Amino acid sequence: MYEHDVVVVGAGGAGLRAAIAADEAGADVAIVSKLHPVRSHTGAAEGGINAALRDADSWEDHAYDTMKGSDYLGDAPAIETLCQNSPYEVIQLEHWGMAFSREDDGRVSQRPFGGLSFPRTTYAGAETGHHLLHTMYEQVVKRGIEVYDEWHVLDLAVTDEERPEDRHCHGVVGYDVATGEVSGFKARDGVILATGGPGQAFDHTTNAVSCTGDGQAMAYRAGVPLEDMEFIQFHPTTLPSTGVLISEGVRGEGGILYNKDGERFMFEHGYANNDGELASRDVVSRAELTEVNEGRGIEDEYVHLDMRHLGEERILDRLENILHLAEDFEGADGLEEPMPVKPGQHYAMGGIETDENGETCVGGLYAAGECACASVHGANRLGGNALPELIVFGKRAGYHAAGKEMEPAEIETGQRGEFERATVDSPVELGDPGSPGDAVADGGAVAAGGSADADSVIDTTVEQARRRIDELLNSDGIHHSEVRADVQETMTAKVNVFREEDGLKEALREIRQAREEYENVAVSDPSQTFNTDLLQTIETRNLLDLAEAITVGALARDEFRGAHWRAEHQERKDDEWLKHTLLSWNDGSPELWFRPVILEGEEKTYEPKTRSY
């Protein structure tokens, strides 16, 4: 067993910032990651970091833009925490040596982004995430923080009290990809999940193959609610053949969207008469698909994004990476012709329920970054708000887990305070079809032993993980890829930008069938070293849980808000739905419940208004 004060799971932007903060607070901290840190998906972020740095800008304006972008489903304490702290974190990154793009006078450059009332997006060319990742990894190395890279975390070691609010997380169980060793990691003060989103639940996504929502699924099965999972962001500009992202920075610099008739449809068809291509992402994605569905798409699939008018010098200076992506994957020369783009799954606004300090309802367990939901983004995330979320809330989670004194959180977690129980009209039984104790079906039940000591809880969880691996390696059955492909096709076809009740119910039926098929999965590779087949089989179980959670939330929320559009309910219902959807695992029988959104900020209350761009 490995022991540290704080164990951070995941080594992307949020995980690295959490580890640095815990180290700053005096903790013995370690990072456990299934990837080497600089291979984390944060490195694929292209756009930038929103921060109110100029005299003409303010954190209050940033907060208003974020609340408006969230379609008034963001919690004000979390939004204001993000916007107040982002400028300081950007300056800290600059002091650590991050190579921001700069103006001729030496100031850090800022560009317009969708949904912003001021050009406040700082950036480093079109590779902002890459520079962010390397800058913070340098700090981790400099501080001597221990990194267990290529250790795949399988389970959380959590006590098994009846109420999740009474449980405690004592550590995690990891699998060494290089050797097959299964071992416990004891966290004396706290575990921080920073494992990214569930993008691989969809088959057309900007997310890397590693983005399988592991932390979300493990926390869910350990008793932590998943919040607002129905809100999935579909980025309007991805390459049709691969899902590779084309940065919003292209439109921020002045790129234009055209349909097959050469119309600048964002204006000419009235989707966003003021902001056009720089409306929020949900608005632009729906506009593109509407153009395609009404016969104005190119090859009935995509639209064109044109940046030729920006000129070669500006493109090479600020968007050179975009030229390479378009050429390599679509054969399009962005200097000479427009690029094909269409919406693709990009980001999950929902996730592990936390407060503004990253703390969950399970003692000793924290989450930060895309895997968490504070809720900063509500029903729709603004471009440029994901990277500051990583560094602001990663830092806060690291400080809190390490015992640094902080202001008490205003956001409650778990079934405490004001909440209401609910039901959903599902056509099938939800949750785990396996019998209790079934190693394959289980994949993360809380450890037996109630409030047993930490070592016992970890040892029990390690043994559960070993039994699960043995059963997978020594069984005959179907390959996980068949199950995963079915789920991805279902989610892309029926839980996409446009959602209908019949389609959502059919999706739940198909996910249930996939769950039952997963009961018979087996691993074809029997080896103990670099067994990616085993690890992908385990990841597929996580995707099943999350696909179901996304679909349940989408079926329950019978309104149109932000990124969530329902054919039968094409209006925002503030009198009914100014509340978060939460889903608790409930020992394999998921329970739906709601909590009111918090619109009361530090100095003002954010009154819901019609959202237009």
XYZ file of C-alpha atoms in Angstrom:
613
model
C 0.000 0.000 0.000
C 1.202 3.493 -0.926
C 0.474 6.303 1.552
C 0.203 10.069 1.113
C -1.730 12.926 2.709
C -3.540 13.803 -0.524
C -4.002 11.567 -3.580
C -4.978 13.291 -6.835
C -6.502 11.029 -9.500
C -5.817 12.395 -12.970
C -2.993 14.583 -14.261
C -4.683 17.063 -16.584
C -5.069 20.754 -15.806
C -7.266 20.324 -12.722
C -5.203 17.465 -11.294
C -1.862 19.238 -11.720
C -3.206 22.472 -10.192
C -4.750 20.555 -7.278
C -1.457 18.781 -6.597
C 0.517 22.037 -6.682
C -1.952 23.678 -4.287
C -1.876 20.742 -1.852
C 1.913 20.881 -1.950
C 1.810 24.628 -1.297
C -0.366 23.917 1.743
C 2.275 21.563 3.135
C 0.740 18.200 2.261
C 2.550 15.090 1.071
C 0.736 14.790 -2.255
C 0.840 12.259 -5.078
C -0.769 12.105 -8.517
C -2.106 8.782 -9.821
C -2.903 8.855 -13.539
C -3.637 6.339 -16.275
C -1.683 8.614 -18.645
C 1.586 10.460 -18.377
C 0.625 14.042 -17.385
C 1.567 15.695 -20.679
C -0.631 13.189 -22.561
C -3.719 14.316 -20.655
C -6.647 15.609 -22.697
C -6.155 19.178 -21.420
C -3.388 19.327 -24.022
C -6.022 19.239 -26.774
C -7.703 22.471 -25.585
C -7.141 25.088 -28.259
C -9.125 28.207 -27.457
C -8.126 30.074 -24.322
C -8.688 31.172 -20.733
C -11.307 33.794 -19.880
C -10.118 36.368 -17.353
C -11.076 39.992 -16.696
C -7.613 41.565 -16.985
C -8.292 44.920 -18.654
C -9.411 48.120 -16.911
C -12.480 48.255 -19.155
C -13.507 44.742 -18.078
C -14.611 43.355 -14.704
C -15.196 40.055 -12.986
C -18.829 41.137 -12.543
C -19.291 41.349 -16.322
C -17.602 37.975 -16.736
C -19.974 36.536 -14.108
C -23.028 37.989 -15.855
C -21.926 36.571 -19.210
C -21.341 33.172 -17.590
C -24.743 33.163 -15.867
C -26.465 34.214 -19.102
C -24.537 31.562 -21.011
C -25.616 28.958 -18.443
C -29.236 29.848 -19.274
C -29.629 30.733 -15.595
C -28.851 27.269 -14.299
C -25.387 28.067 -12.948
C -25.009 28.519 -9.193
C -23.970 32.100 -8.433
C -21.425 31.251 -5.675
C -19.526 28.974 -8.069
C -19.727 31.395 -11.013
C -18.518 34.321 -8.937
C -15.709 32.223 -7.461
C -14.543 31.399 -10.989
C -14.694 34.962 -12.286
C -13.103 36.594 -9.235
C -10.169 34.186 -9.163
C -9.444 33.623 -12.848
C -7.366 36.826 -13.323
C -5.056 35.878 -10.448
C -4.579 32.371 -11.811
C -3.754 33.656 -15.304
C -1.152 35.993 -13.820
C 0.244 33.069 -11.813
C 0.581 31.004 -14.997
C 2.377 33.893 -16.672
C 4.768 34.120 -13.721
C 5.408 30.377 -14.032
C 6.447 30.961 -17.642
C 3.396 30.107 -19.734
C 3.969 31.429 -23.251
C 0.837 33.503 -23.805
C 0.355 35.259 -27.126
C 1.092 38.967 -26.696
C 0.307 42.350 -28.205
C 3.042 44.573 -29.626
C 3.181 46.479 -26.323
C 3.942 43.253 -24.427
C 0.552 42.755 -22.821
C -1.081 39.321 -22.904
C -3.412 39.160 -25.925
C -7.154 38.653 -25.501
C -9.610 37.761 -28.242
C -13.426 37.703 -28.527
C -15.167 34.394 -27.830
C -18.771 33.264 -28.097
C -21.188 34.733 -25.567
C -18.719 37.268 -24.123
C -19.502 40.985 -23.840
C -15.782 41.841 -23.848
C -12.745 40.235 -25.557
C -11.374 38.572 -22.408
C -10.037 35.241 -23.724
C -6.284 34.924 -23.182
C -4.576 32.347 -25.381
C -1.330 30.824 -26.567
C -1.771 30.525 -30.321
C -4.241 27.699 -30.926
C -2.478 25.415 -28.432
C -3.455 26.998 -25.105
C -4.121 23.710 -23.321
C -0.794 22.296 -24.435
C 1.108 25.252 -22.988
C -0.986 25.179 -19.802
C -0.289 21.485 -19.275
C 3.457 21.764 -19.762
C 3.733 24.880 -17.593
C 2.061 23.170 -14.646
C 3.878 19.879 -15.140
C 7.128 21.825 -14.855
C 5.924 23.042 -11.454
C 5.083 19.493 -10.379
C 8.575 18.312 -11.325
C 10.184 21.344 -9.703
C 8.400 20.615 -6.409
C 9.234 16.927 -6.441
C 5.586 15.840 -6.345
C 5.321 12.067 -6.772
C 3.592 10.994 -9.986
C 2.391 7.411 -10.454
C 1.815 7.602 -14.196
C 0.217 4.736 -16.099
C -1.549 3.613 -12.946
C -5.216 3.118 -13.810
C -7.494 3.836 -10.828
C -10.204 1.180 -10.615
C -12.161 1.992 -7.462
C -12.564 4.328 -4.527
C -12.029 2.890 -1.048
C -15.164 4.172 0.683
C -16.939 3.031 3.842
C -20.441 1.570 3.496
C -22.714 3.516 5.839
C -26.319 3.629 4.606
C -26.335 7.383 3.920
C -23.627 8.581 1.508
C -23.312 11.714 3.618
C -21.982 9.524 6.459
C -19.411 7.709 4.310
C -15.702 8.477 4.095
C -13.205 7.955 1.290
C -9.873 6.641 2.548
C -8.084 6.168 -0.763
C -8.174 4.451 -4.140
C -7.211 1.192 -5.795
C -4.851 1.376 -8.762
C -3.715 -1.028 -11.486
C -0.136 -0.654 -12.729
C -0.425 -0.821 -16.507
C 3.218 -1.932 -16.892
C 3.167 -4.843 -14.434
C -0.445 -5.736 -13.637
C 0.072 -4.969 -9.941
C -3.120 -4.052 -8.050
C -2.453 -1.902 -5.021
C -4.100 0.506 -2.615
C -3.281 4.199 -2.284
C -4.118 5.516 1.167
C -5.027 9.198 1.392
C -4.752 10.412 4.971
C -6.479 13.734 4.253
C -8.323 13.464 0.960
C -8.767 12.080 -2.552
C -9.252 14.549 -5.412
C -10.831 13.274 -8.629
C -9.671 15.179 -11.721
C -10.411 12.577 -14.364
C -12.096 14.547 -17.147
C -15.349 13.970 -18.969
C -17.321 11.091 -20.537
C -16.934 12.048 -24.193
C -16.375 8.473 -25.349
C -20.044 7.761 -24.629
C -20.563 9.290 -28.101
C -19.036 8.124 -31.367
C -18.478 11.608 -32.840
C -16.546 13.517 -30.198
C -13.616 15.868 -29.818
C -12.564 13.883 -26.748
C -9.584 11.519 -26.655
C -10.114 7.771 -26.299
C -9.019 8.131 -22.666
C -12.063 10.291 -21.800
C -14.303 7.581 -20.364
C -15.656 9.362 -17.282
C -13.876 7.049 -14.835
C -13.968 9.431 -11.872
C -17.616 10.292 -12.407
C -18.633 6.639 -12.543
C -16.560 5.659 -9.490
C -17.901 8.553 -7.408
C -21.465 7.787 -8.555
C -21.235 4.164 -7.475
C -19.662 5.248 -4.167
C -22.755 7.312 -3.376
C -21.964 10.807 -4.694
C -24.795 12.249 -6.829
C -24.263 13.122 -10.478
C -25.607 16.600 -11.238
C -27.144 17.957 -14.470
C -25.782 15.153 -16.632
C -28.288 15.877 -19.418
C -26.372 19.007 -20.398
C -23.874 17.903 -23.030
C -22.115 20.518 -25.133
C -21.851 19.869 -28.850
C -19.113 22.093 -30.263
C -20.198 23.691 -33.542
C -16.889 23.284 -35.361
C -15.470 19.769 -35.493
C -14.057 18.016 -38.545
C -16.671 15.646 -40.032
C -14.443 12.606 -40.592
C -12.810 12.454 -37.144
C -14.453 14.780 -34.628
C -11.168 16.706 -34.288
C -11.817 20.155 -32.807
C -11.478 23.366 -34.803
C -11.012 26.072 -32.184
C -13.601 28.743 -31.459
C -10.584 30.990 -31.856
C -11.154 30.821 -35.629
C -14.522 32.525 -35.192
C -13.070 34.758 -32.484
C -10.569 36.063 -35.018
C -13.349 36.648 -37.557
C -14.029 33.285 -39.228
C -17.386 33.039 -41.024
C -19.881 30.169 -41.356
C -21.569 29.586 -44.727
C -24.177 27.102 -45.954
C -24.142 25.459 -49.384
C -25.847 28.499 -50.918
C -23.054 30.765 -49.726
C -25.298 32.406 -47.151
C -23.876 33.662 -43.853
C -26.735 31.829 -42.202
C -26.196 32.932 -38.590
C -27.346 36.398 -39.707
C -29.345 35.737 -42.869
C -31.583 33.120 -41.236
C -31.895 35.008 -37.951
C -30.222 32.592 -35.552
C -28.132 35.324 -33.893
C -28.749 38.740 -35.393
C -26.271 40.565 -33.176
C -23.388 38.182 -32.464
C -23.644 35.854 -35.470
C -20.872 33.242 -35.373
C -19.964 34.363 -31.839
C -23.274 33.408 -30.277
C -22.972 30.761 -27.579
C -22.066 27.255 -28.696
C -25.491 25.687 -28.226
C -27.056 28.360 -30.465
C -24.498 27.884 -33.249
C -24.661 24.074 -33.136
C -28.450 24.054 -33.438
C -28.223 26.555 -36.294
C -25.784 24.368 -38.237
C -27.871 21.230 -37.836
C -31.022 23.129 -38.783
C -29.302 24.245 -41.991
C -28.369 20.632 -42.761
C -31.824 19.267 -41.862
C -33.515 21.868 -44.079
C -31.371 20.956 -47.073
C -28.880 23.816 -46.970
C -25.972 21.739 -45.691
C -23.043 20.602 -47.825
C -23.291 16.917 -48.790
C -26.216 16.784 -46.320
C -23.718 16.711 -43.448
C -21.763 19.881 -42.734
C -21.308 23.617 -43.326
C -18.232 25.657 -44.237
C -15.997 27.680 -41.926
C -14.025 30.277 -43.876
C -10.990 32.153 -42.531
C -9.250 33.027 -45.813
C -10.131 36.723 -45.491
C -8.054 36.972 -42.301
C -4.887 36.811 -44.374
C -1.957 34.444 -44.285
C 0.104 36.449 -41.794
C -2.628 36.591 -39.147
C -3.580 32.946 -39.635
C 0.007 31.726 -39.305
C 0.542 33.902 -36.242
C -2.602 32.928 -34.329
C -4.138 29.840 -35.913
C -1.348 27.872 -37.559
C -2.332 24.629 -35.815
C -5.800 24.844 -37.412
C -4.236 24.813 -40.871
C -2.438 21.556 -40.078
C -5.555 19.886 -38.655
C -7.737 20.785 -41.644
C -5.071 19.684 -44.122
C -4.164 16.453 -42.324
C -7.694 15.204 -41.624
C -9.850 16.732 -44.385
C -7.367 17.654 -47.105
C -8.525 21.279 -46.911
C -6.052 24.148 -47.206
C -7.489 26.821 -44.903
C -5.523 29.529 -46.716
C -7.135 28.667 -50.044
C -10.576 27.181 -49.253
C -13.165 26.947 -46.478
C -13.035 24.066 -43.991
C -15.881 21.544 -43.495
C -17.296 21.559 -39.945
C -20.227 20.083 -38.056
C -21.268 19.804 -34.379
C -19.600 17.118 -32.258
C -19.772 16.120 -28.607
C -17.250 18.261 -26.778
C -17.923 18.779 -23.082
C -20.140 17.708 -20.190
C -21.547 20.578 -18.141
C -22.751 18.133 -15.488
C -20.709 15.815 -13.314
C -19.860 14.898 -9.736
C -21.815 17.160 -7.394
C -19.431 19.422 -5.457
C -19.452 22.718 -3.629
C -17.270 25.669 -4.608
C -14.357 24.163 -2.649
C -14.496 20.913 -4.635
C -15.878 18.904 -1.714
C -18.482 16.157 -2.282
C -21.029 14.760 0.165
C -18.692 11.821 0.957
C -16.090 12.805 3.518
C -12.541 13.051 2.220
C -13.603 12.992 -1.447
C -13.190 15.969 -3.785
C -13.573 16.586 -7.510
C -12.446 19.339 -9.884
C -12.432 20.081 -13.586
C -14.770 18.618 -16.177
C -15.558 15.576 -14.034
C -17.070 17.891 -11.380
C -20.170 20.088 -11.293
C -20.182 23.009 -8.866
C -22.268 24.264 -10.968
C -20.329 26.885 -12.942
C -21.647 26.179 -16.424
C -25.291 25.322 -15.772
C -27.036 24.390 -19.008
C -24.296 25.625 -21.356
C -20.582 26.397 -21.015
C -19.090 29.472 -22.630
C -15.953 28.939 -24.688
C -12.890 29.909 -22.677
C -14.458 29.002 -19.313
C -13.220 25.393 -19.120
C -9.517 26.113 -18.590
C -10.077 28.664 -15.806
C -12.399 26.135 -14.174
C -9.499 23.665 -14.071
C -7.054 26.018 -12.418
C -9.456 27.862 -10.084
C -11.287 24.847 -8.699
C -8.291 22.523 -8.913
C -6.442 24.947 -6.642
C -9.355 25.235 -4.213
C -9.816 21.470 -3.985
C -6.095 21.013 -3.370
C -6.043 23.613 -0.618
C -9.159 22.257 1.092
C -8.052 18.617 0.957
C -4.690 19.592 2.443
C -6.402 21.316 5.365
C -5.859 24.949 4.432
C -8.407 27.195 6.134
C -10.980 28.497 3.633
C -14.309 30.282 3.655
C -17.235 27.879 4.290
C -19.004 26.783 1.118
C -22.396 28.263 0.256
C -23.406 25.337 -1.981
C -24.717 22.247 -0.198
C -23.986 18.714 -1.346
C -25.858 15.451 -0.892
C -29.417 15.155 0.332
C -29.103 17.970 2.833
C -30.906 21.282 2.976
C -33.608 21.964 0.380
C -34.265 19.190 -2.161
C -37.164 17.211 -3.628
C -37.394 13.579 -4.622
C -38.608 12.774 -8.123
C -39.290 9.968 -10.565
C -38.732 9.513 -14.277
C -40.947 7.690 -16.766
C -38.359 5.118 -17.814
C -39.521 2.257 -20.039
C -36.999 -0.109 -18.406
C -35.472 -0.767 -15.018
C -32.483 1.473 -14.397
C -29.149 0.674 -12.827
C -27.206 -2.491 -12.261
C -28.692 -5.709 -13.704
C -26.115 -7.872 -11.894
C -26.634 -9.707 -8.652
C -24.977 -8.283 -5.517
C -21.381 -9.393 -5.254
C -21.039 -10.189 -8.956
C -17.478 -9.054 -9.630
C -18.035 -8.091 -13.243
C -21.359 -6.352 -12.714
C -20.264 -4.655 -9.524
C -17.192 -2.714 -10.604
C -17.202 -0.361 -7.664
C -19.516 -1.162 -4.788
C -18.499 0.502 -1.554
C -16.335 -1.588 0.725
C -17.881 -3.676 3.462
C -17.184 -2.826 7.044
C -19.083 0.348 7.899
C -16.823 2.750 9.710
C -13.908 0.286 9.743
C -10.409 1.682 9.909
C -8.871 3.081 6.738
C -6.446 0.223 6.115
C -9.218 -2.379 6.330
C -11.441 -0.463 3.908
C -8.605 -0.134 1.409
C -7.580 -3.795 1.741
C -11.175 -4.913 1.167
C -11.489 -2.728 -1.920
C -8.182 -4.040 -3.294
C -9.412 -7.625 -2.930
C -12.672 -6.762 -4.691
C -10.702 -5.278 -7.579
C -8.442 -8.315 -7.833
C -11.430 -10.676 -7.936
C -13.031 -8.561 -10.627
C -9.883 -8.634 -12.770
C -9.445 -12.392 -12.282
C -12.999 -13.037 -13.387
C -12.633 -10.844 -16.478
C -9.355 -12.518 -17.445
C -10.625 -16.051 -16.908
C -14.080 -15.904 -18.483
C -15.421 -16.588 -21.937
C -17.803 -14.087 -23.465
C -18.303 -11.188 -25.839
C -15.763 -8.450 -26.426
C -16.402 -5.113 -24.733
C -16.000 -3.245 -28.031
C -19.346 -4.606 -29.250
C -21.093 -3.183 -26.196
C -19.253 0.133 -26.386
C -19.993 0.637 -30.079
C -23.704 0.006 -29.525
C -23.853 2.566 -26.716
C -21.916 5.174 -28.695
C -24.201 4.772 -31.710
C -27.278 5.013 -29.486
C -26.102 8.192 -27.771
C -25.098 9.895 -31.023
C -28.366 8.984 -32.740
C -30.852 9.585 -29.917
C -29.257 11.822 -27.247
C -27.666 14.400 -29.520
C -28.370 18.093 -30.148
C -32.060 17.495 -30.962
C -33.862 15.173 -28.536
C -37.308 13.575 -28.658
C -39.150 11.652 -25.962
C -39.532 8.466 -28.010
C -35.854 8.561 -28.950
C -34.754 9.034 -25.340
C -36.895 6.124 -24.184
C -35.546 3.941 -26.971
C -32.036 4.965 -25.915
C -32.750 3.764 -22.367
C -33.958 0.428 -23.744
C -30.805 0.038 -25.804
C -28.554 1.021 -22.899
C -30.344 -1.545 -20.732
C -29.724 -4.189 -23.367
C -26.068 -3.162 -23.467
C -25.862 -3.466 -19.673
C -27.208 -6.994 -19.867
C -24.758 -7.872 -22.632
C -21.920 -6.460 -20.527
C -22.707 -9.114 -17.907
C -21.108 -11.568 -20.344
C -17.989 -9.632 -21.323
C -14.576 -11.260 -21.238
C -11.045 -10.097 -21.918
C -9.284 -11.790 -24.820
C -5.760 -10.786 -23.747
C -4.653 -12.877 -20.719
C -1.410 -10.989 -20.082
C -0.540 -8.963 -16.995
C 1.503 -6.284 -18.752
C 0.094 -3.388 -20.785
C -3.272 -5.121 -21.019
C -5.251 -2.394 -22.736
C -8.050 -4.844 -23.503
C -8.673 -5.302 -19.769
C -8.594 -1.586 -19.036
C -10.907 -0.711 -21.922
C -13.345 -3.365 -20.710
C -13.432 -1.658 -17.309
C -13.804 1.763 -18.944
C -16.789 0.486 -20.920
C -18.611 -0.266 -17.661
C -18.080 3.361 -16.644
C -19.481 4.581 -19.954
C -22.609 2.466 -19.464
C -23.357 4.114 -16.129
C -22.800 7.593 -17.507
C -24.718 7.096 -20.752
C -27.717 6.026 -18.694
C -27.351 9.011 -16.347
C -27.188 11.465 -19.269
C -30.291 9.960 -20.847
C -32.300 9.821 -17.607
C -31.653 13.515 -17.016
C -32.585 14.346 -20.603
C -35.880 12.463 -20.305
C -36.743 13.974 -16.937
C -36.127 17.616 -17.942
C -39.128 18.413 -20.108
C -38.059 21.878 -21.209
C -35.601 23.575 -23.556
C -32.664 25.132 -21.706
C -29.121 25.775 -22.910
C -27.685 22.735 -24.653
C -30.753 20.619 -23.831
C -33.441 20.795 -26.540
C -36.654 18.753 -26.472
C -38.888 18.514 -29.530
C -42.015 18.323 -27.377
C -40.976 21.153 -25.036
C -39.431 23.990 -27.037
C -39.595 26.606 -24.307
C -37.662 27.373 -21.138
C -39.872 26.798 -18.096
C -38.480 28.976 -15.329
C -41.503 28.412 -13.114
C -40.797 24.654 -13.060
C -37.155 24.068 -13.917
C -34.883 26.529 -12.135
C -33.433 23.470 -10.435
C -30.653 20.943 -10.854
C -31.292 17.303 -11.683
C -29.363 14.902 -9.464
C -29.056 11.141 -9.783
C -27.902 8.930 -6.911
C -26.696 5.351 -7.519
C -28.607 4.098 -4.476
C -26.810 0.707 -4.417
C -27.642 -0.016 -8.045
C -31.204 1.355 -8.174
C -30.759 4.985 -9.290
C -32.825 7.669 -7.590
C -33.671 11.025 -9.211
C -34.035 14.208 -7.184
C -33.832 17.978 -7.597
C -32.220 20.952 -5.872
C -33.011 24.648 -6.541
C -30.467 26.695 -8.482
C -28.753 29.480 -6.505
C -29.161 32.808 -8.299
C -28.268 34.999 -5.301
C -24.729 36.298 -5.720
C -22.393 38.290 -3.509
C -23.931 41.649 -4.359
C -26.797 40.914 -6.738
C -29.431 38.391 -7.700
C -29.270 37.196 -11.307
C -32.803 37.519 -12.674
C -33.535 35.101 -15.531
C -33.989 36.905 -18.844
C -34.590 35.825 -22.400
C -31.235 34.715 -23.751
C -30.470 36.198 -27.145
C -27.299 36.910 -29.097
